[in-house]
Amino acid sequence: MSKFIFVTGGVCSSLGKGLAASSLGTLLESRGLEVRMIKIDPYLNVDAGTMNPYQHGEVYVTDDGAETDLDLGNYHRFTQSPLSQDNSITTGQVYQEVIKKEREGRYLGRTVQVIPHITDEIKRRVYQIGKEDGVDITITEVGGTVGDIESIPFLEAVRQIIHELGRENAISVHLTLIPEVSGGELKTKPTQHSVKNMQQTGLQPDVLLCRVPHTLEEGLRRKIALFTNVDPKAVISANDVDTTIYEIPIIYHEQNMDGIVLDKLELSATDPDLSGWERVVHTLKNAERTARVGIVGKYIELHDSYKSVYEALYHGAIANQAKLDLIKIDAESIDLDTGDNKHLFDEVDGILVPGGFGQRGIEGMIEAIRYGREHKIPTFGICLGMQTMIIEYARSVMGLAEANSTEFYPDGPHPVISLLEEQVDVQNFGGTMRLGHNTSSLEPGTRIHDIYNKKTISERHRHRFEVSNTYREAFLEAGLVISGQTPNGALVEAVEWPDHPWGIGVQYHPEFRSTPLIPHPLFQSFIEAVLNHETMREPAKAEI
Ligand code: GLN
């Protein structure tokens, strides 16, 4: 059985618990330990699939098709932990399971209660991951903030686990905020209250991670330790990073967080090797070139909505020894009347249209795609982005002015993106989304085949609509390259523009698999094309 670390948060939300838990995972792995990650979300939704990206950020999809909280994306980027439905626990799932058992009569007439039945189900799920072969440490992040009504059963389950296993086998790490008030003074009171709150639920933090604008000085560290019953050396300063989140594991290591955690858990481990992470940080801080990429989307205001796409672009930049300048372009800000969007696209050397659902912003995305194709700017369409590439090609190159997806124009004359026939029948029953990993075959001789350098790939999907096979021949005749298909050839998975420096659309989500240490080949290749575009335009600038 593994040892357990529970990461909770206090004072307010959005302090970066996910990054804290992930960075701790990185550090422990860098010392040769096998780590598993779990996210607990105390909301009643069964999964994140139905949640609005504006409220909750992107939905991260695992290989097995689970639609999860975006923190699983952080775990993927920072650790090697396998991730599936089992690594994401919500109140909805826990209650659903307990109520199902109750209906089946499995509680033998007993009163079914939050304690012990809900807490037992939570513990069962956490222990199940910790029991996997060879796992040294399971890190469980409890979403929400200590003190929330929703978190109570989870904190109670954590208390029971620590009590059952002993504090040398299960510890609590609490992330808190040390705010700065006017005059620059740092205030510890909210942290004292937050820890009191934990103590009232029977939990004593073993490590305190303090979000501070700058490093905590010794006096303050001691004061916090005194009020909270935590060792002064286990009061860690989690100061804001200025360049990249990938520096967080290094900052923790500089304060010996890994050593402290291993001591508390009575574990011995090898010396840490963080060289890969140091290289990543060095590149993002010191690279001489910068790739400028415009993301044309509809959920632009909230950074978390396209989290994995943004991070994968950073990974592509790292692979090309470059920095990244992300230029977020609201699809609705694109001028459709005059089509004059030069001022927007002069700022960028690459255009990426990410995934999404619903009609809003679609025409702006199509216009951005047209601009990228006609002006030979590297253009990358992901999922909905690929679908808009198809619609644009049909309209501009094939002359089908009313081409559209049936998602937006159900009775249009040219439904180039549509539901498959068998899906139309089951529409009313829901569950028609293609989710999780699927294999695709790449066509030798195409750009995408060169990029992956293999014929069969496995990527994750999350979509309902497909390129209509009725129009396939017409697309091929008009010069569009269909470079990827499902192995039986039934569905289009990837397309490319002819006579264009880099125009690729994929029906799947490559961003979910990219990591800073192993950048996804498509993002690596896209950023290379973006940097080439910049080089090509330099002489033009010089002439002006
Ligand atoms: N809305 C489109 C579909 O359902 C695209 C989905 C996506 O981009 N994830 O097919």
JSON list of N, CA and C in Angstrom, two decimals, residues 434-470:
[
{"chain": "A", "resi": 434, "resn": "ARG", "atom": "N", "xyz": [-17.99, 11.22, -29.32]},
{"chain": "A", "resi": 434, "resn": "ARG", "atom": "CA", "xyz": [-16.83, 10.33, -29.46]},
{"chain": "A", "resi": 434, "resn": "ARG", "atom": "C", "xyz": [-15.81, 10.81, -28.42]},
{"chain": "A", "resi": 435, "resn": "LEU", "atom": "N", "xyz": [-15.54, 9.97, -27.43]},
{"chain": "A", "resi": 435, "resn": "LEU", "atom": "CA", "xyz": [-14.73, 10.39, -26.28]},
{"chain": "A", "resi": 435, "resn": "LEU", "atom": "C", "xyz": [-13.57, 9.43, -26.06]},
{"chain": "A", "resi": 436, "resn": "GLY", "atom": "N", "xyz": [-12.42, 10.01, -25.69]},
{"chain": "A", "resi": 436, "resn": "GLY", "atom": "CA", "xyz": [-11.28, 9.17, -25.31]},
{"chain": "A", "resi": 436, "resn": "GLY", "atom": "C", "xyz": [-10.44, 8.77, -26.50]},
{"chain": "A", "resi": 437, "resn": "HIS", "atom": "N", "xyz": [-9.51, 7.86, -26.24]},
{"chain": "A", "resi": 437, "resn": "HIS", "atom": "CA", "xyz": [-8.52, 7.59, -27.29]},
{"chain": "A", "resi": 437, "resn": "HIS", "atom": "C", "xyz": [-9.07, 6.67, -28.38]},
{"chain": "A", "resi": 438, "resn": "ASN", "atom": "N", "xyz": [-8.61, 6.96, -29.59]},
{"chain": "A", "resi": 438, "resn": "ASN", "atom": "CA", "xyz": [-8.97, 6.21, -30.80]},
{"chain": "A", "resi": 438, "resn": "ASN", "atom": "C", "xyz": [-7.71, 6.13, -31.63]},
{"chain": "A", "resi": 439, "resn": "THR", "atom": "N", "xyz": [-7.57, 5.07, -32.40]},
{"chain": "A", "resi": 439, "resn": "THR", "atom": "CA", "xyz": [-6.41, 5.06, -33.29]},
{"chain": "A", "resi": 439, "resn": "THR", "atom": "C", "xyz": [-6.81, 5.65, -34.65]},
{"chain": "A", "resi": 440, "resn": "SER", "atom": "N", "xyz": [-5.82, 6.25, -35.30]},
{"chain": "A", "resi": 440, "resn": "SER", "atom": "CA", "xyz": [-6.02, 6.80, -36.64]},
{"chain": "A", "resi": 440, "resn": "SER", "atom": "C", "xyz": [-4.85, 6.34, -37.49]},
{"chain": "A", "resi": 441, "resn": "SER", "atom": "N", "xyz": [-5.11, 6.24, -38.82]},
{"chain": "A", "resi": 441, "resn": "SER", "atom": "CA", "xyz": [-4.02, 5.90, -39.76]},
{"chain": "A", "resi": 441, "resn": "SER", "atom": "C", "xyz": [-3.65, 7.15, -40.53]},
{"chain": "A", "resi": 442, "resn": "LEU", "atom": "N", "xyz": [-2.36, 7.37, -40.63]},
{"chain": "A", "resi": 442, "resn": "LEU", "atom": "CA", "xyz": [-1.89, 8.55, -41.37]},
{"chain": "A", "resi": 442, "resn": "LEU", "atom": "C", "xyz": [-1.43, 8.11, -42.76]},
{"chain": "A", "resi": 443, "resn": "GLU", "atom": "N", "xyz": [-1.68, 8.96, -43.72]},
{"chain": "A", "resi": 443, "resn": "GLU", "atom": "CA", "xyz": [-1.38, 8.66, -45.11]},
{"chain": "A", "resi": 443, "resn": "GLU", "atom": "C", "xyz": [0.09, 8.97, -45.40]},
{"chain": "A", "resi": 444, "resn": "PRO", "atom": "N", "xyz": [0.88, 7.93, -45.81]},
{"chain": "A", "resi": 444, "resn": "PRO", "atom": "CA", "xyz": [2.28, 8.21, -46.11]},
{"chain": "A", "resi": 444, "resn": "PRO", "atom": "C", "xyz": [2.40, 9.31, -47.16]},
{"chain": "A", "resi": 445, "resn": "GLY", "atom": "N", "xyz": [3.46, 10.11, -47.04]},
{"chain": "A", "resi": 445, "resn": "GLY", "atom": "CA", "xyz": [3.67, 11.18, -48.01]},
{"chain": "A", "resi": 445, "resn": "GLY", "atom": "C", "xyz": [3.01, 12.50, -47.62]},
{"chain": "A", "resi": 446, "resn": "THR", "atom": "N", "xyz": [2.17, 12.47, -46.58]},
{"chain": "A", "resi": 446, "resn": "THR", "atom": "CA", "xyz": [1.54, 13.73, -46.15]},
{"chain": "A", "resi": 446, "resn": "THR", "atom": "C", "xyz": [2.43, 14.40, -45.09]},
{"chain": "A", "resi": 447, "resn": "ARG", "atom": "N", "xyz": [2.15, 15.68, -44.86]},
{"chain": "A", "resi": 447, "resn": "ARG", "atom": "CA", "xyz": [2.94, 16.42, -43.87]},
{"chain": "A", "resi": 447, "resn": "ARG", "atom": "C", "xyz": [2.77, 15.81, -42.47]},
{"chain": "A", "resi": 448, "resn": "ILE", "atom": "N", "xyz": [1.53, 15.46, -42.16]},
{"chain": "A", "resi": 448, "resn": "ILE", "atom": "CA", "xyz": [1.29, 14.96, -40.80]},
{"chain": "A", "resi": 448, "resn": "ILE", "atom": "C", "xyz": [2.00, 13.62, -40.57]},
{"chain": "A", "resi": 449, "resn": "HIS", "atom": "N", "xyz": [2.07, 12.81, -41.62]},
{"chain": "A", "resi": 449, "resn": "HIS", "atom": "CA", "xyz": [2.80, 11.54, -41.51]},
{"chain": "A", "resi": 449, "resn": "HIS", "atom": "C", "xyz": [4.27, 11.82, -41.23]},
{"chain": "A", "resi": 450, "resn": "ASP", "atom": "N", "xyz": [4.83, 12.83, -41.91]},
{"chain": "A", "resi": 450, "resn": "ASP", "atom": "CA", "xyz": [6.22, 13.22, -41.65]},
{"chain": "A", "resi": 450, "resn": "ASP", "atom": "C", "xyz": [6.40, 13.68, -40.22]},
{"chain": "A", "resi": 451, "resn": "ILE", "atom": "N", "xyz": [5.43, 14.44, -39.74]},
{"chain": "A", "resi": 451, "resn": "ILE", "atom": "CA", "xyz": [5.56, 15.03, -38.39]},
{"chain": "A", "resi": 451, "resn": "ILE", "atom": "C", "xyz": [5.57, 13.94, -37.33]},
{"chain": "A", "resi": 452, "resn": "TYR", "atom": "N", "xyz": [4.64, 13.02, -37.41]},
{"chain": "A", "resi": 452, "resn": "TYR", "atom": "CA", "xyz": [4.59, 11.94, -36.41]},
{"chain": "A", "resi": 452, "resn": "TYR", "atom": "C", "xyz": [5.64, 10.88, -36.71]},
{"chain": "A", "resi": 453, "resn": "ASN", "atom": "N", "xyz": [5.99, 10.80, -38.00]},
{"chain": "A", "resi": 453, "resn": "ASN", "atom": "CA", "xyz": [6.90, 9.75, -38.45]},
{"chain": "A", "resi": 453, "resn": "ASN", "atom": "C", "xyz": [6.39, 8.35, -38.12]},
{"chain": "A", "resi": 454, "resn": "LYS", "atom": "N", "xyz": [5.07, 8.18, -38.19]},
{"chain": "A", "resi": 454, "resn": "LYS", "atom": "CA", "xyz": [4.49, 6.84, -38.07]},
{"chain": "A", "resi": 454, "resn": "LYS", "atom": "C", "xyz": [3.13, 6.79, -38.74]},
{"chain": "A", "resi": 455, "resn": "LYS", "atom": "N", "xyz": [2.69, 5.57, -38.96]},
{"chain": "A", "resi": 455, "resn": "LYS", "atom": "CA", "xyz": [1.47, 5.40, -39.73]},
{"chain": "A", "resi": 455, "resn": "LYS", "atom": "C", "xyz": [0.23, 5.34, -38.81]},
{"chain": "A", "resi": 456, "resn": "THR", "atom": "N", "xyz": [0.42, 4.75, -37.64]},
{"chain": "A", "resi": 456, "resn": "THR", "atom": "CA", "xyz": [-0.74, 4.61, -36.73]},
{"chain": "A", "resi": 456, "resn": "THR", "atom": "C", "xyz": [-0.50, 5.44, -35.48]},
{"chain": "A", "resi": 457, "resn": "ILE", "atom": "N", "xyz": [-1.48, 6.25, -35.14]},
{"chain": "A", "resi": 457, "resn": "ILE", "atom": "CA", "xyz": [-1.35, 7.08, -33.93]},
{"chain": "A", "resi": 457, "resn": "ILE", "atom": "C", "xyz": [-2.56, 6.85, -33.05]},
{"chain": "A", "resi": 458, "resn": "SER", "atom": "N", "xyz": [-2.44, 7.24, -31.78]},
{"chain": "A", "resi": 458, "resn": "SER", "atom": "CA", "xyz": [-3.58, 7.14, -30.88]},
{"chain": "A", "resi": 458, "resn": "SER", "atom": "C", "xyz": [-3.75, 8.51, -30.22]},
{"chain": "A", "resi": 459, "resn": "GLU", "atom": "N", "xyz": [-4.90, 9.11, -30.40]},
{"chain": "A", "resi": 459, "resn": "GLU", "atom": "CA", "xyz": [-5.13, 10.45, -29.84]},
{"chain": "A", "resi": 459, "resn": "GLU", "atom": "C", "xyz": [-6.53, 10.49, -29.22]},
{"chain": "A", "resi": 460, "resn": "ARG", "atom": "N", "xyz": [-6.74, 11.51, -28.39]},
{"chain": "A", "resi": 460, "resn": "ARG", "atom": "CA", "xyz": [-8.03, 11.58, -27.67]},
{"chain": "A", "resi": 460, "resn": "ARG", "atom": "C", "xyz": [-9.05, 12.48, -28.36]},
{"chain": "A", "resi": 461, "resn": "HIS", "atom": "N", "xyz": [-10.29, 12.05, -28.29]},
{"chain": "A", "resi": 461, "resn": "HIS", "atom": "CA", "xyz": [-11.37, 12.78, -28.96]},
{"chain": "A", "resi": 461, "resn": "HIS", "atom": "C", "xyz": [-12.38, 13.32, -27.95]},
{"chain": "A", "resi": 462, "resn": "ARG", "atom": "N", "xyz": [-13.07, 14.36, -28.37]},
{"chain": "A", "resi": 462, "resn": "ARG", "atom": "CA", "xyz": [-14.25, 14.82, -27.61]},
{"chain": "A", "resi": 462, "resn": "ARG", "atom": "C", "xyz": [-15.11, 15.66, -28.55]},
{"chain": "A", "resi": 463, "resn": "HIS", "atom": "N", "xyz": [-15.90, 14.98, -29.34]},
{"chain": "A", "resi": 463, "resn": "HIS", "atom": "CA", "xyz": [-16.74, 15.70, -30.29]},
{"chain": "A", "resi": 463, "resn": "HIS", "atom": "C", "xyz": [-17.88, 14.81, -30.74]},
{"chain": "A", "resi": 464, "resn": "ARG", "atom": "N", "xyz": [-18.83, 15.45, -31.40]},
{"chain": "A", "resi": 464, "resn": "ARG", "atom": "CA", "xyz": [-20.02, 14.73, -31.80]},
{"chain": "A", "resi": 464, "resn": "ARG", "atom": "C", "xyz": [-20.15, 14.70, -33.33]},
{"chain": "A", "resi": 465, "resn": "PHE", "atom": "N", "xyz": [-19.72, 15.77, -33.98]},
{"chain": "A", "resi": 465, "resn": "PHE", "atom": "CA", "xyz": [-19.92, 15.90, -35.43]},
{"chain": "A", "resi": 465, "resn": "PHE", "atom": "C", "xyz": [-18.67, 15.44, -36.19]},
{"chain": "A", "resi": 466, "resn": "GLU", "atom": "N", "xyz": [-18.88, 15.05, -37.46]},
{"chain": "A", "resi": 466, "resn": "GLU", "atom": "CA", "xyz": [-17.79, 14.50, -38.28]},
{"chain": "A", "resi": 466, "resn": "GLU", "atom": "C", "xyz": [-17.81, 15.14, -39.66]},
{"chain": "A", "resi": 467, "resn": "VAL", "atom": "N", "xyz": [-16.68, 15.02, -40.38]},
{"chain": "A", "resi": 467, "resn": "VAL", "atom": "CA", "xyz": [-16.67, 15.44, -41.77]},
{"chain": "A", "resi": 467, "resn": "VAL", "atom": "C", "xyz": [-17.63, 14.51, -42.52]},
{"chain": "A", "resi": 468, "resn": "SER", "atom": "N", "xyz": [-18.54, 15.09, -43.29]},
{"chain": "A", "resi": 468, "resn": "SER", "atom": "CA", "xyz": [-19.53, 14.27, -43.98]},
{"chain": "A", "resi": 468, "resn": "SER", "atom": "C", "xyz": [-18.88, 13.49, -45.13]},
{"chain": "A", "resi": 469, "resn": "ASN", "atom": "N", "xyz": [-19.11, 12.19, -45.16]},
{"chain": "A", "resi": 469, "resn": "ASN", "atom": "CA", "xyz": [-18.51, 11.37, -46.21]},
{"chain": "A", "resi": 469, "resn": "ASN", "atom": "C", "xyz": [-19.12, 11.66, -47.58]},
{"chain": "A", "resi": 470, "resn": "THR", "atom": "N", "xyz": [-20.30, 12.25, -47.58]},
{"chain": "A", "resi": 470, "resn": "THR", "atom": "CA", "xyz": [-20.95, 12.61, -48.86]},
{"chain": "A", "resi": 470, "resn": "THR", "atom": "C", "xyz": [-20.07, 13.58, -49.66]}
]
